[in-house]
Tab-separated table of C-alpha atoms in Angstrom:
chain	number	residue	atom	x	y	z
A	105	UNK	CA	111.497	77.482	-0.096
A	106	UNK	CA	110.679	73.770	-0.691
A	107	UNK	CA	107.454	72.493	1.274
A	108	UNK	CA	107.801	70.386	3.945
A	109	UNK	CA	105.939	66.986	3.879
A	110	UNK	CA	105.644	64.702	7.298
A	111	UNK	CA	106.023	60.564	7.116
A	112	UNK	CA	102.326	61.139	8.530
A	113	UNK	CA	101.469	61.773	5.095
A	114	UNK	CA	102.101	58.797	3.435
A	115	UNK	CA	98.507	57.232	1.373
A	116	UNK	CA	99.198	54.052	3.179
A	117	UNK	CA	97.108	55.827	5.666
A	118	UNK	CA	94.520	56.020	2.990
A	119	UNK	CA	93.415	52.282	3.245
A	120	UNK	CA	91.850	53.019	6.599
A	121	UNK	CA	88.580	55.334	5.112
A	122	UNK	CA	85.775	53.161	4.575
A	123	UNK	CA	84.790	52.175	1.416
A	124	UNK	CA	82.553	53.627	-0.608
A	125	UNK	CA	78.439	51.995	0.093
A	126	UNK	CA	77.157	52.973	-3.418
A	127	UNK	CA	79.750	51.198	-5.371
A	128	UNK	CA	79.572	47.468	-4.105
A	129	UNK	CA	82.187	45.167	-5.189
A	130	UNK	CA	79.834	42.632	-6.560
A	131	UNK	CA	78.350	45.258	-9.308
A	132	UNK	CA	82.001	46.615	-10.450
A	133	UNK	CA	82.832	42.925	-11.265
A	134	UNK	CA	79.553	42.422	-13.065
A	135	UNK	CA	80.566	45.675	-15.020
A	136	UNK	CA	83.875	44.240	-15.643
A	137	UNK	CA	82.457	40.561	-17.076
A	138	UNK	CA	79.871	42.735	-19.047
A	139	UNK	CA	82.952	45.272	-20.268
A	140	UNK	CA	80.973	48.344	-18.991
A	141	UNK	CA	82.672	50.606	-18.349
A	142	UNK	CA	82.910	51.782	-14.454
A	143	UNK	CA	82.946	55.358	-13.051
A	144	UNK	CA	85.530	56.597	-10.526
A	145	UNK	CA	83.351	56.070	-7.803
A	146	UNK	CA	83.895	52.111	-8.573
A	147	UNK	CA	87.650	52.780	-8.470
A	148	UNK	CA	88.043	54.390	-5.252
A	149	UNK	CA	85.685	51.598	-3.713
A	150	UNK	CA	88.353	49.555	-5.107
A	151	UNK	CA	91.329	51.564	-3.856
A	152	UNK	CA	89.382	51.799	-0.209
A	153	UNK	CA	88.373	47.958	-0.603
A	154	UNK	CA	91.497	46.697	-1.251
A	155	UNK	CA	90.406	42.971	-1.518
A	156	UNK	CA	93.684	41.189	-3.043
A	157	UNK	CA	91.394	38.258	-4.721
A	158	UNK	CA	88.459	40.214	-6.012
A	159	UNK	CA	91.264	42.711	-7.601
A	160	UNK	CA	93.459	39.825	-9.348
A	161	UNK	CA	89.269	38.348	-10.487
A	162	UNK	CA	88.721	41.950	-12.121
A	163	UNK	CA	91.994	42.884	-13.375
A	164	UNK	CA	92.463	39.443	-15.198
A	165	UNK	CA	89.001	39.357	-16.463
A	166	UNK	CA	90.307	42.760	-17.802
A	167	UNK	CA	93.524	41.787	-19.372
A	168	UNK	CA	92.020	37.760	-20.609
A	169	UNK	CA	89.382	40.193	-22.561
A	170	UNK	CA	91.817	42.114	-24.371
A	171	UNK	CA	94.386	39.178	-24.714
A	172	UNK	CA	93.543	36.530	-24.233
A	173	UNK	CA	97.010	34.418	-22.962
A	174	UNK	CA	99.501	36.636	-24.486
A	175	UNK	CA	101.921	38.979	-22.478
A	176	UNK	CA	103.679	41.307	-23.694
A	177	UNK	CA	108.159	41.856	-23.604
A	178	UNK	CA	110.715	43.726	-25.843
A	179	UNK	CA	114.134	44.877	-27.065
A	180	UNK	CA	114.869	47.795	-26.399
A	181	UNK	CA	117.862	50.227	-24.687
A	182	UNK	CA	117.316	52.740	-22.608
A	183	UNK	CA	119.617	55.964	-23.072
A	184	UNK	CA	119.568	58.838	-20.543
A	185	UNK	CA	121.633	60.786	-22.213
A	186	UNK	CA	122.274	63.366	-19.330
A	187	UNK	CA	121.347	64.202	-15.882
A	188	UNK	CA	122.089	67.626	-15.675
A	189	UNK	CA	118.891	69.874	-15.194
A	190	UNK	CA	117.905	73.130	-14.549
A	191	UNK	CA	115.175	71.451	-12.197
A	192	UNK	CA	115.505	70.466	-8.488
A	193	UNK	CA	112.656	68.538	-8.003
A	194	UNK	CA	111.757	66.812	-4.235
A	195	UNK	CA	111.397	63.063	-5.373
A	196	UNK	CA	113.939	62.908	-7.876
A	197	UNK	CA	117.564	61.571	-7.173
A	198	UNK	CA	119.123	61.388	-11.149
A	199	UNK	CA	118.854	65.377	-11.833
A	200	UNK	CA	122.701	67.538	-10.903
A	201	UNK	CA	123.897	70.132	-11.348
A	202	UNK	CA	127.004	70.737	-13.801
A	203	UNK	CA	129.208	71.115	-11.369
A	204	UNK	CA	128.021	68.378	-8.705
A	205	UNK	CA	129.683	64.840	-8.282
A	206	UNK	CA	127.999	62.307	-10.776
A	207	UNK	CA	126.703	64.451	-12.845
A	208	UNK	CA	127.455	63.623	-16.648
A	209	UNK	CA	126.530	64.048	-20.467
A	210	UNK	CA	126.813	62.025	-23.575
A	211	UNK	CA	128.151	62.537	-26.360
A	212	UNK	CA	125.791	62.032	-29.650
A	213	UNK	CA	128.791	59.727	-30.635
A	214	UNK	CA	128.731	57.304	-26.926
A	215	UNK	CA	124.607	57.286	-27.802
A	216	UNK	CA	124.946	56.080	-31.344
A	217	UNK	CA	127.346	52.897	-30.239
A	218	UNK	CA	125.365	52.159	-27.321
A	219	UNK	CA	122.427	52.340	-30.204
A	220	UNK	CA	124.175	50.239	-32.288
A	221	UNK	CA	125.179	47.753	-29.877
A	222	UNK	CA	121.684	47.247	-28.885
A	223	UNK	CA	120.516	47.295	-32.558
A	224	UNK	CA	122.840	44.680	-33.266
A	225	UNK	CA	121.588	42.233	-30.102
A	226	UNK	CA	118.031	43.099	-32.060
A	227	UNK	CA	116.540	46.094	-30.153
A	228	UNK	CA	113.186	47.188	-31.303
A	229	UNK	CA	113.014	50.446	-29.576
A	230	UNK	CA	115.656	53.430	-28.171
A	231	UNK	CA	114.397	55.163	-25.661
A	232	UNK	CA	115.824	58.554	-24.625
A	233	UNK	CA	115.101	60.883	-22.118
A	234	UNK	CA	117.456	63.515	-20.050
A	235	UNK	CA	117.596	66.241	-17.937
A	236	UNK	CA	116.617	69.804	-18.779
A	237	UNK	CA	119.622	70.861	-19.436
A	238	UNK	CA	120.501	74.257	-18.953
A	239	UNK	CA	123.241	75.224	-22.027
A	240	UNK	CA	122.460	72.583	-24.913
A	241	UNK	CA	120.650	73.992	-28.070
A	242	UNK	CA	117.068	72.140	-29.796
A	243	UNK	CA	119.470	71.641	-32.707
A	244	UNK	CA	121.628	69.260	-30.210
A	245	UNK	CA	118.678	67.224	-29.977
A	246	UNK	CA	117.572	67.050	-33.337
A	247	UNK	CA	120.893	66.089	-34.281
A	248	UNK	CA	120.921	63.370	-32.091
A	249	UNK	CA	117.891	61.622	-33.339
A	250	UNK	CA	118.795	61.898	-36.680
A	251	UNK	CA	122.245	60.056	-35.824
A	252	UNK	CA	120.443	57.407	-34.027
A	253	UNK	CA	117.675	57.008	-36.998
A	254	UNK	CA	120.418	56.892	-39.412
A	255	UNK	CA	121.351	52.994	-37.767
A	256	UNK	CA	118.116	51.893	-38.585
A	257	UNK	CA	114.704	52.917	-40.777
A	258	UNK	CA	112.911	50.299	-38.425
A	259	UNK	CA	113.585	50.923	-34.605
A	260	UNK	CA	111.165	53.060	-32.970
A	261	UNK	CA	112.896	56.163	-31.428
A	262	UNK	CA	110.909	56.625	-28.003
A	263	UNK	CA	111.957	60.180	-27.007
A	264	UNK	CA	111.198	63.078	-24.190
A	265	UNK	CA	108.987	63.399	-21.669
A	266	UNK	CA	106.568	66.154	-21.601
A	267	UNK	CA	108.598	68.780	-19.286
A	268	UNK	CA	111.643	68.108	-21.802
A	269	UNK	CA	109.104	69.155	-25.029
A	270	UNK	CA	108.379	72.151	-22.978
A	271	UNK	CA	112.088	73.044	-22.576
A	272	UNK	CA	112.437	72.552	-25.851
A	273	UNK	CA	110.180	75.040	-26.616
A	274	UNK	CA	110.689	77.622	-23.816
A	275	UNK	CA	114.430	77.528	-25.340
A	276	UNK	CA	113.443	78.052	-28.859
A	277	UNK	CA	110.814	80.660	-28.073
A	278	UNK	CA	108.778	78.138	-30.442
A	279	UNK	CA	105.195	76.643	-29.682
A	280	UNK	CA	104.986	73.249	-28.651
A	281	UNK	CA	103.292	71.955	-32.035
A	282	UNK	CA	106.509	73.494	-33.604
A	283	UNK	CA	109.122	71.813	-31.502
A	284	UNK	CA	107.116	68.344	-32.096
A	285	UNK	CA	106.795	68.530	-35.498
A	286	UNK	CA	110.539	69.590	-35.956
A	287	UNK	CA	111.353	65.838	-33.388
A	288	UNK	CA	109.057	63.976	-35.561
A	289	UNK	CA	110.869	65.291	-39.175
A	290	UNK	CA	114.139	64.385	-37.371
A	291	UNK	CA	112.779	60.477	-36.425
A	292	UNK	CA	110.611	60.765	-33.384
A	293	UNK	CA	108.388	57.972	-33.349
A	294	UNK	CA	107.024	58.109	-29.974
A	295	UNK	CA	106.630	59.997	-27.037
A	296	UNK	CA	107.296	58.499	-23.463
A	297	UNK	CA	104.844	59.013	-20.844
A	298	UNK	CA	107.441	60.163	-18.512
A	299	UNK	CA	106.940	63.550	-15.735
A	300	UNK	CA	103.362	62.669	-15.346
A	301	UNK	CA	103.925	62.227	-11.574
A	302	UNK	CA	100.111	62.974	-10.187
A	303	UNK	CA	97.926	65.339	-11.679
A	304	UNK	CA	96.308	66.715	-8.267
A	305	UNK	CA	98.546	70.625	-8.143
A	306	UNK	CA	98.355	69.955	-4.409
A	307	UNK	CA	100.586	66.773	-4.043
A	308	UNK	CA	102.452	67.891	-7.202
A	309	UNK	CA	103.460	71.244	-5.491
A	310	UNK	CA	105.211	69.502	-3.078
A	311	UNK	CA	106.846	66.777	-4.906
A	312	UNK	CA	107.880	68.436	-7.939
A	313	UNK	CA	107.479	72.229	-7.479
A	314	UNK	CA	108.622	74.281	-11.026
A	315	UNK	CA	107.919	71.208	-13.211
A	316	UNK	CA	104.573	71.563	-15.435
A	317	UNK	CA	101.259	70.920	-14.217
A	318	UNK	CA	98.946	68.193	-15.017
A	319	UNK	CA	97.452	70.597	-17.602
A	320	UNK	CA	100.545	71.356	-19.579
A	321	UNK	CA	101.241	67.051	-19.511
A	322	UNK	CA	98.581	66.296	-20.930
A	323	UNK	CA	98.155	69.618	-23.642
A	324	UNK	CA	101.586	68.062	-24.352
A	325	UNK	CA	100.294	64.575	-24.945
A	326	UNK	CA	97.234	66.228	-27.091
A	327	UNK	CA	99.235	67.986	-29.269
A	328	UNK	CA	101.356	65.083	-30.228
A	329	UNK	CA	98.563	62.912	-30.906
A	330	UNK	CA	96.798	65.311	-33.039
A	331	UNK	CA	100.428	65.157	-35.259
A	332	UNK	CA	100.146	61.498	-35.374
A	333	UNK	CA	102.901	60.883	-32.691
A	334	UNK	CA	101.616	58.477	-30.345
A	335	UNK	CA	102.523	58.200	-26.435
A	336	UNK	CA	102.794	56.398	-23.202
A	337	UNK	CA	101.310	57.474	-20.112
A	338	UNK	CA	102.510	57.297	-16.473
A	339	UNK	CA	101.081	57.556	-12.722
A	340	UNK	CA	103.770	58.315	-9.814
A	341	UNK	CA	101.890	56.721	-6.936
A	342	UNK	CA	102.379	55.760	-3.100
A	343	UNK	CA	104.164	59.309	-2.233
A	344	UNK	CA	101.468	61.535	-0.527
A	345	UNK	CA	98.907	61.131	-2.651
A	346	UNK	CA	95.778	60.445	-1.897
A	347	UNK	CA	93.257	57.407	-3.710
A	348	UNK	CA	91.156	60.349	-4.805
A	349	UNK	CA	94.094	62.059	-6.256
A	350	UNK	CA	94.966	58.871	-8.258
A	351	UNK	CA	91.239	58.217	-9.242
A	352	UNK	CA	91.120	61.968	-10.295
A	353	UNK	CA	94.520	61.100	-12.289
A	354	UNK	CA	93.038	58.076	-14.260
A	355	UNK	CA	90.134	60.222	-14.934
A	356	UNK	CA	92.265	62.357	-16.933
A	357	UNK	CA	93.699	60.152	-19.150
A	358	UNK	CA	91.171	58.301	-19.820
A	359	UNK	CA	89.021	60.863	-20.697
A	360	UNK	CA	91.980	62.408	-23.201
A	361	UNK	CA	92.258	58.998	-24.566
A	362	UNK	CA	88.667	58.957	-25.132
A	363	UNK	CA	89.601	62.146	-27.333
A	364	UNK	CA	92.654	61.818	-28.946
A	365	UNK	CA	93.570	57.653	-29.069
A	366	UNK	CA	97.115	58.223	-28.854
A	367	UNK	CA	98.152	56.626	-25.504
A	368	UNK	CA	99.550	52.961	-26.246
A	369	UNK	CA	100.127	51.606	-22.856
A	370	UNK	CA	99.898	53.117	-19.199
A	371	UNK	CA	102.778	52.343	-16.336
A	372	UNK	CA	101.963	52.838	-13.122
A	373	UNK	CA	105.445	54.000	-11.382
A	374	UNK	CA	106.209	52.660	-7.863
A	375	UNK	CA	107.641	56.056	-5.773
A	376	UNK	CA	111.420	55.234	-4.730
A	377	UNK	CA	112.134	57.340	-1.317
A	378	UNK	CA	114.956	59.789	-2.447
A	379	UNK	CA	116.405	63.586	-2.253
A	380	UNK	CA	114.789	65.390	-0.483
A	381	UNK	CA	111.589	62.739	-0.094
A	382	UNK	CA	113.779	60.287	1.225
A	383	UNK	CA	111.912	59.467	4.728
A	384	UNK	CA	108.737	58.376	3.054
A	385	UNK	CA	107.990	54.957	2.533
A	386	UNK	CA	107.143	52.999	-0.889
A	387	UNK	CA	104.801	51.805	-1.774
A	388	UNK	CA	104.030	48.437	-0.332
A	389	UNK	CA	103.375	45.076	-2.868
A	390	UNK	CA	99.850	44.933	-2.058
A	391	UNK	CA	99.723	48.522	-2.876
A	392	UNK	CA	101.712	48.079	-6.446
A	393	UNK	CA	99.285	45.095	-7.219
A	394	UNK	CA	95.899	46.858	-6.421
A	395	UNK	CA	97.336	50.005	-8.320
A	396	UNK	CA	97.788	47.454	-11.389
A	397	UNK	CA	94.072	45.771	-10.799
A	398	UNK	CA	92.614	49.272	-11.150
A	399	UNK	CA	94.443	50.788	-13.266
A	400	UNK	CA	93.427	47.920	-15.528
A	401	UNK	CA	89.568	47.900	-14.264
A	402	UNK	CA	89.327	51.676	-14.991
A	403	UNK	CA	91.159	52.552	-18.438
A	404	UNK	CA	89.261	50.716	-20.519
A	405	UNK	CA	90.269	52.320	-23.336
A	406	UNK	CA	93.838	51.664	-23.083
A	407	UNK	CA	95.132	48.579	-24.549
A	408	UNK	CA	97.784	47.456	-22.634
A	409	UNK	CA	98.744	48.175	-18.670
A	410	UNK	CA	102.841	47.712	-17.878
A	411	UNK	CA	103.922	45.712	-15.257
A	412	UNK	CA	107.732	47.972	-15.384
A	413	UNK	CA	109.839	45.849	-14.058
A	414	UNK	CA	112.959	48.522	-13.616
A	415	UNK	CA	110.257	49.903	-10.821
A	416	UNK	CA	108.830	47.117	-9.029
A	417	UNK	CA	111.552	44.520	-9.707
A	418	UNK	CA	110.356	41.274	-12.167
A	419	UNK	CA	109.144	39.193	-9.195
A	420	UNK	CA	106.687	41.637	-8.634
A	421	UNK	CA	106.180	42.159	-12.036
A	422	UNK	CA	105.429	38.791	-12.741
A	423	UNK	CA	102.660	38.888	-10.140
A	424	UNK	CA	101.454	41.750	-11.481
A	425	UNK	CA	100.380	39.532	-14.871
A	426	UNK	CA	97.816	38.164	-12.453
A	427	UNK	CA	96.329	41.744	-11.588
A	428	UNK	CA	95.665	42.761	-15.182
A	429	UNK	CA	99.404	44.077	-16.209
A	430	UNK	CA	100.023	42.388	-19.836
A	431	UNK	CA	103.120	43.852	-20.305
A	432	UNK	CA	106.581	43.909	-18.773
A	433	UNK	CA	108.466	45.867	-21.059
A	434	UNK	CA	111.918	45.152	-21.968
A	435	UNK	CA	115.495	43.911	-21.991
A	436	UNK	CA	116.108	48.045	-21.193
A	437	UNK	CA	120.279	47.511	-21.047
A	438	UNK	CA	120.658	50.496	-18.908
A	439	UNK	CA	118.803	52.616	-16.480
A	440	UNK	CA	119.670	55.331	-14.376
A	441	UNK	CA	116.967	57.097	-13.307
A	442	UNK	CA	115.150	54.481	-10.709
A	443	UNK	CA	118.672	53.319	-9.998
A	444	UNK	CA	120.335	56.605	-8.897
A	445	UNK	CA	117.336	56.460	-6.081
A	446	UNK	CA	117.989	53.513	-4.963
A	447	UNK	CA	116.018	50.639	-7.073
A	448	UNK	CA	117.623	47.423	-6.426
A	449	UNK	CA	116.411	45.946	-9.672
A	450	UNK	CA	118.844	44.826	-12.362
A	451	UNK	CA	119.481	47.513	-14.877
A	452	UNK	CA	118.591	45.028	-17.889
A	453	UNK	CA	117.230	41.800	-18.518
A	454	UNK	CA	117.467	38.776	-20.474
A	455	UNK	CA	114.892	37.692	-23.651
A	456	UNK	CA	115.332	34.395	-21.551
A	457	UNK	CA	114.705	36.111	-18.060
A	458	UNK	CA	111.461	37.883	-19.343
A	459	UNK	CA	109.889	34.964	-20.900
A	460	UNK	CA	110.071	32.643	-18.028
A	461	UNK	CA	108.672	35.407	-15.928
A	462	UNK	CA	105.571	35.438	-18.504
A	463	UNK	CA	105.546	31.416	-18.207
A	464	UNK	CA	105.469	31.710	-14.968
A	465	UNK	CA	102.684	33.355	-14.595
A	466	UNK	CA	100.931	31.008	-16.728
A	467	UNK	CA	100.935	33.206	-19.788
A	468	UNK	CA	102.082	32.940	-23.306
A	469	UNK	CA	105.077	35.347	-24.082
A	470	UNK	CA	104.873	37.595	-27.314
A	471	UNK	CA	107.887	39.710	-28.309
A	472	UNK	CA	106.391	43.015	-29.674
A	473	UNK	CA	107.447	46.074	-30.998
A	474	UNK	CA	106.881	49.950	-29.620
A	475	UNK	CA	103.307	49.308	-31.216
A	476	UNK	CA	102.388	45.810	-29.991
A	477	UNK	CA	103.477	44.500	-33.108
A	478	UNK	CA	104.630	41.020	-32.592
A	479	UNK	CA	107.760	40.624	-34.024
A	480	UNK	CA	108.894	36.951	-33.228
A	481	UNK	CA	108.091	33.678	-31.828
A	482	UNK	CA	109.187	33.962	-28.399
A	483	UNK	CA	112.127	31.442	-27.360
A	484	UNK	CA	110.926	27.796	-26.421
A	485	UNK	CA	110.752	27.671	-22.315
């Protein structure tokens, strides 16, 4: 039986605890000017704090250091190449069952022209991820990047989220290092930071009961990295999470990026009310902007913080540039996930629409690759 969780829950509640005396806001930013790094009691004085111009001071003293003027956009496609899962997770409106209206698969054939297409228009990056779904083989998979790297040596193949390399394995009755080095032979270039939702196993329970914990993420995560397969990371926030719970989350990953080096970029993910989580509220701007600001403040050891626009629309985005996001990711050409609960965002975007966005927020637009590569002058504004 599925938990029940109460509107009452909701962390926008969270903003009434007082902050926290022995972190004052003054010290964090000296830490941040002086790149020290700060502990999580300075980011839950920030969380509780909540000061909209002291968080846009630290999180663009953050970003400036790393880079100066330059934010970050790409090519790339997005290809969910089924809903269909074995899961039934609270929060999430994209997984079906086979036999339920809108639920669908792909052919390998429809991925590789919708691949090609996107090649063609100069994508740097497919990214892939799907539903667990309950009949195909690991070999279906395998096949399918190696039709999609046969299109290009070049584009970066950004596959599978963590809870998909564990199906993998679970299906195979393989290890996980086995199943990853098997993707990577067959073109994996990169694993998305997808599933993470919130590490804390009391909120997770009730948002996404049967899906892996925060320890099996991140053993995930540490296994690629030690095969040389580098990864994003994600946060699900504003559900019923608390700020400890997302402090407690950054801690995490930072502290496995202070091990392993593999995470390229972090996205904090707006919650979308859906399914059976459908009376909460999102997340509110403020909220998505002071998420940003710390997340930027904290990980210190992460290069670059995205500003996704497919989950906070690009106005928001753009604003975000100011809070210590550097990146807005891409063109993406198709989405379904956010949109199937209800995002009204666009489900791609212009090179033009992007940089103008970037311009806007009085930075200098870089077209990159899945490794912050840049690739290209950007197009004159």
């Amino acid at each position: 039986m599925q938990a029940s969780i109460h509107s009452s829950n909701i962390n926008h509640l969270h903003t009434t605890l007082p902050p926290t005396p022995e972190a004052p806001s003054t010290t964090i930013l000296d830490k941040i000017s002086s790149r020290e790094r700060i502990t999580e009691a300075d980011a839950l004085h920030l969380f509780q704090a909540g000061d909209p111009a002291l968080l846009s001071r630290i999180g663009s003293i953050a970003r400036e250091a790393r880079h100066g003027r330059n934010a970050f956009y790409t090519i790339n496609r997005h290809i969910n190449y089924s809903n269909i899962c074995v899961l039934d997770c609270d929060f999430c409106a994209f997984g079906k069952r086979k036999r339920d209206a809108g639920a669908y698969e792909l052919t390998i054939d429809e991925m590789v022209a919708n691949a090609r297409a996107s090649i063609a228009m100069g994508a740097q990056e497919i990214h892939i991820v799907g539903g667990l779904h309950p009949t195909w083989k690991f070999t279906a998979y395998l096949e399918m990047l190696r039709a999609l790297r046969a299109l290009s040596p070049t584009v970066t193949l950004k596959a599978f989220t963590a809870i998909e390399i564990l199906h993998f394995a679970w299906i195979t009755k393989s290890d996980i290092k086995d199943v990853l080095v098997q993707l990577k032979e067959a073109g994996l270039g990169c694993l998305t930071g997808g599933g993470a939702e919130i590490f804390a196993q009391g909120p997770r329970n009730k948002i996404c009961r049967g899906k892996e914990t925060g320890v099996e993420w991140l053993h995930v995560h540490r296994t690629a990295h030690g095969l040389g397969i580098p990864s994003t990371a994600t946060m699900l926030f504003g559900h019923i999470e608390s700020y400890e719970d997302r402090v407690d989350h950054l801690r995490q990953l930072r502290e496995l990026q202070d091990e392993t080096g593999g995470f390229i970029a972090f996205l904090p993910l707006a919650f979308k009310p859906a399914h059976r989580l459908s009376h909460l509220l999102e997340p509110s701007p403020d909220e998505t902007l002071k998420t940003i600001a710390v997340s930027r403040a904290y990980l210190d050891n992460f290069a670059h913080i995205k500003a996704y626009w497919i989950s906070y629309g690009l106005e928001l985005a753009e604003r975000a540039l100011a809070f210590g996001a550097d990146d807005l990711d891409g063109t993406i050409g198709e989405e379904r996930i956010y949109h199937m609960a209800g995002a009204a965002s666009p489900i791609s975007q212009t090179v033009e629409s992007l940089c103008t966005a970037i311009r806007k927020a009085g930075l200098d637009p870089v077209l990159r690759d899945s490794f912050y590569n840049a690739v290209a002058a950007a197009p004159a504004g």
